[in-house]
Amino acid sequence: MSSQKFASLRYTALRVGLLIACFAVVWGLCSAHVIPLGVGSSNLVWMVLLALVLSAPLSWVLLRKQRDAMSEQIVARVDRAKERMAANAGQEDGV
């Protein structure tokens, strides 16, 4: 249970870290003129969008274990909420 306690936070932090790493790679490639810098003053927007496009499939592959742990955590919370709602509905019907 303790490994799942912060599963959502861990996944989110790793996802943001992967986005930052992709942005750093894109920034380096733009600085080295390996990829185009964008049009006019769109350089930053171009780099952020490209980093988002790169980090999405990478996170799908690299963060599978963390995503599964987060999913288990969410399912457990939903199940507990359903049980509480059923118990409350049972108490109201018994009154």
PDB file of C-alpha atoms in Angstrom:
ATOM      1  CA  MET A   1       0.000   0.000   0.000  1.00  0.00           C
ATOM      2  CA  SER A   2       2.813   2.448   0.804  1.00  0.00           C
ATOM      3  CA  SER A   3       4.194   2.097  -2.731  1.00  0.00           C
ATOM      4  CA  GLN A   4       0.794   3.123  -4.077  1.00  0.00           C
ATOM      5  CA  LYS A   5       0.260   5.916  -1.573  1.00  0.00           C
ATOM      6  CA  PHE A   6       1.866   8.572  -3.752  1.00  0.00           C
ATOM      7  CA  ALA A   7       1.463   6.862  -7.144  1.00  0.00           C
ATOM      8  CA  SER A   8      -0.404   9.798  -8.727  1.00  0.00           C
ATOM      9  CA  LEU A   9       2.120  12.312  -7.448  1.00  0.00           C
ATOM     10  CA  ARG A  10       5.040  10.147  -8.594  1.00  0.00           C
ATOM     11  CA  TYR A  11       3.570   9.685 -12.087  1.00  0.00           C
ATOM     12  CA  THR A  12       2.826  13.392 -12.443  1.00  0.00           C
ATOM     13  CA  ALA A  13       6.320  14.383 -11.292  1.00  0.00           C
ATOM     14  CA  LEU A  14       7.944  11.914 -13.693  1.00  0.00           C
ATOM     15  CA  ARG A  15       5.704  13.109 -16.531  1.00  0.00           C
ATOM     16  CA  VAL A  16       6.672  16.743 -15.903  1.00  0.00           C
ATOM     17  CA  GLY A  17      10.328  15.749 -15.638  1.00  0.00           C
ATOM     18  CA  LEU A  18      10.124  13.946 -18.969  1.00  0.00           C
ATOM     19  CA  LEU A  19       8.534  17.019 -20.545  1.00  0.00           C
ATOM     20  CA  ILE A  20      11.341  19.212 -19.197  1.00  0.00           C
ATOM     21  CA  ALA A  21      13.958  16.767 -20.486  1.00  0.00           C
ATOM     22  CA  CYS A  22      12.330  16.753 -23.937  1.00  0.00           C
ATOM     23  CA  PHE A  23      12.229  20.554 -23.898  1.00  0.00           C
ATOM     24  CA  ALA A  24      15.944  20.641 -23.059  1.00  0.00           C
ATOM     25  CA  VAL A  25      16.711  18.313 -25.972  1.00  0.00           C
ATOM     26  CA  VAL A  26      14.571  20.376 -28.357  1.00  0.00           C
ATOM     27  CA  TRP A  27      16.191  23.585 -27.112  1.00  0.00           C
ATOM     28  CA  GLY A  28      19.640  22.087 -27.680  1.00  0.00           C
ATOM     29  CA  LEU A  29      18.729  20.941 -31.182  1.00  0.00           C
ATOM     30  CA  CYS A  30      17.302  24.381 -32.010  1.00  0.00           C
ATOM     31  CA  SER A  31      20.403  26.094 -30.650  1.00  0.00           C
ATOM     32  CA  ALA A  32      22.614  23.834 -32.766  1.00  0.00           C
ATOM     33  CA  HIS A  33      20.391  24.604 -35.793  1.00  0.00           C
ATOM     34  CA  VAL A  34      19.705  20.897 -36.288  1.00  0.00           C
ATOM     35  CA  ILE A  35      15.961  21.578 -36.371  1.00  0.00           C
ATOM     36  CA  PRO A  36      14.299  24.819 -37.483  1.00  0.00           C
ATOM     37  CA  LEU A  37      13.803  27.577 -34.933  1.00  0.00           C
ATOM     38  CA  GLY A  38      10.214  28.308 -35.968  1.00  0.00           C
ATOM     39  CA  VAL A  39       8.711  31.244 -37.817  1.00  0.00           C
ATOM     40  CA  GLY A  40       9.243  34.792 -36.585  1.00  0.00           C
ATOM     41  CA  SER A  41       8.923  34.994 -32.812  1.00  0.00           C
ATOM     42  CA  SER A  42       7.290  31.560 -32.442  1.00  0.00           C
ATOM     43  CA  ASN A  43      10.521  29.925 -31.260  1.00  0.00           C
ATOM     44  CA  LEU A  44       9.404  29.247 -27.659  1.00  0.00           C
ATOM     45  CA  VAL A  45       5.925  28.079 -28.683  1.00  0.00           C
ATOM     46  CA  TRP A  46       7.447  25.797 -31.326  1.00  0.00           C
ATOM     47  CA  MET A  47       9.865  24.272 -28.820  1.00  0.00           C
ATOM     48  CA  VAL A  48       7.160  23.683 -26.182  1.00  0.00           C
ATOM     49  CA  LEU A  49       4.810  22.065 -28.696  1.00  0.00           C
ATOM     50  CA  LEU A  50       7.564  19.861 -30.072  1.00  0.00           C
ATOM     51  CA  ALA A  51       8.562  18.841 -26.530  1.00  0.00           C
ATOM     52  CA  LEU A  52       4.920  17.932 -25.782  1.00  0.00           C
ATOM     53  CA  VAL A  53       4.672  15.855 -28.956  1.00  0.00           C
ATOM     54  CA  LEU A  54       7.918  14.034 -28.120  1.00  0.00           C
ATOM     55  CA  SER A  55       7.186  13.444 -24.438  1.00  0.00           C
ATOM     56  CA  ALA A  56       3.710  11.933 -24.947  1.00  0.00           C
ATOM     57  CA  PRO A  57       4.770   8.671 -26.646  1.00  0.00           C
ATOM     58  CA  LEU A  58       7.885   8.467 -24.479  1.00  0.00           C
ATOM     59  CA  SER A  59       5.800   8.657 -21.314  1.00  0.00           C
ATOM     60  CA  TRP A  60       3.437   6.027 -22.692  1.00  0.00           C
ATOM     61  CA  VAL A  61       6.355   3.605 -23.014  1.00  0.00           C
ATOM     62  CA  LEU A  62       8.702   4.662 -20.216  1.00  0.00           C
ATOM     63  CA  LEU A  63       6.159   5.361 -17.460  1.00  0.00           C
ATOM     64  CA  ARG A  64       3.932   2.300 -17.914  1.00  0.00           C
ATOM     65  CA  LYS A  65       4.678   0.893 -14.446  1.00  0.00           C
ATOM     66  CA  GLN A  66       3.970   4.210 -12.722  1.00  0.00           C
ATOM     67  CA  ARG A  67       0.777   4.715 -14.754  1.00  0.00           C
ATOM     68  CA  ASP A  68      -0.454   1.234 -13.772  1.00  0.00           C
ATOM     69  CA  ALA A  69       0.271   1.939 -10.095  1.00  0.00           C
ATOM     70  CA  MET A  70      -1.626   5.217 -10.349  1.00  0.00           C
ATOM     71  CA  SER A  71      -4.543   3.415 -11.985  1.00  0.00           C
ATOM     72  CA  GLU A  72      -4.637   0.861  -9.158  1.00  0.00           C
ATOM     73  CA  GLN A  73      -4.622   3.697  -6.632  1.00  0.00           C
ATOM     74  CA  ILE A  74      -7.537   5.428  -8.348  1.00  0.00           C
ATOM     75  CA  VAL A  75      -9.535   2.200  -8.652  1.00  0.00           C
ATOM     76  CA  ALA A  76      -9.033   1.501  -4.938  1.00  0.00           C
ATOM     77  CA  ARG A  77     -10.258   4.992  -4.029  1.00  0.00           C
ATOM     78  CA  VAL A  78     -13.313   4.673  -6.265  1.00  0.00           C
ATOM     79  CA  ASP A  79     -14.137   1.264  -4.780  1.00  0.00           C
ATOM     80  CA  ARG A  80     -13.897   2.653  -1.223  1.00  0.00           C
ATOM     81  CA  ALA A  81     -16.131   5.597  -2.169  1.00  0.00           C
ATOM     82  CA  LYS A  82     -18.714   3.215  -3.670  1.00  0.00           C
ATOM     83  CA  GLU A  83     -18.663   1.102  -0.500  1.00  0.00           C
ATOM     84  CA  ARG A  84     -19.206   4.191   1.667  1.00  0.00           C
ATOM     85  CA  MET A  85     -22.055   5.354  -0.535  1.00  0.00           C
ATOM     86  CA  ALA A  86     -23.682   1.907  -0.384  1.00  0.00           C
ATOM     87  CA  ALA A  87     -23.283   1.825   3.415  1.00  0.00           C
ATOM     88  CA  ASN A  88     -24.822   5.291   3.724  1.00  0.00           C
ATOM     89  CA  ALA A  89     -27.699   4.315   1.446  1.00  0.00           C
ATOM     90  CA  GLY A  90     -28.245   1.198   3.570  1.00  0.00           C
ATOM     91  CA  GLN A  91     -28.391   3.285   6.755  1.00  0.00           C
ATOM     92  CA  GLU A  92     -30.915   5.680   5.194  1.00  0.00           C
ATOM     93  CA  ASP A  93     -33.119   2.799   4.044  1.00  0.00           C
ATOM     94  CA  GLY A  94     -33.019   1.252   7.517  1.00  0.00           C
ATOM     95  CA  VAL A  95     -34.293   4.431   9.228  1.00  0.00           C
TER      96      VAL A  95
END
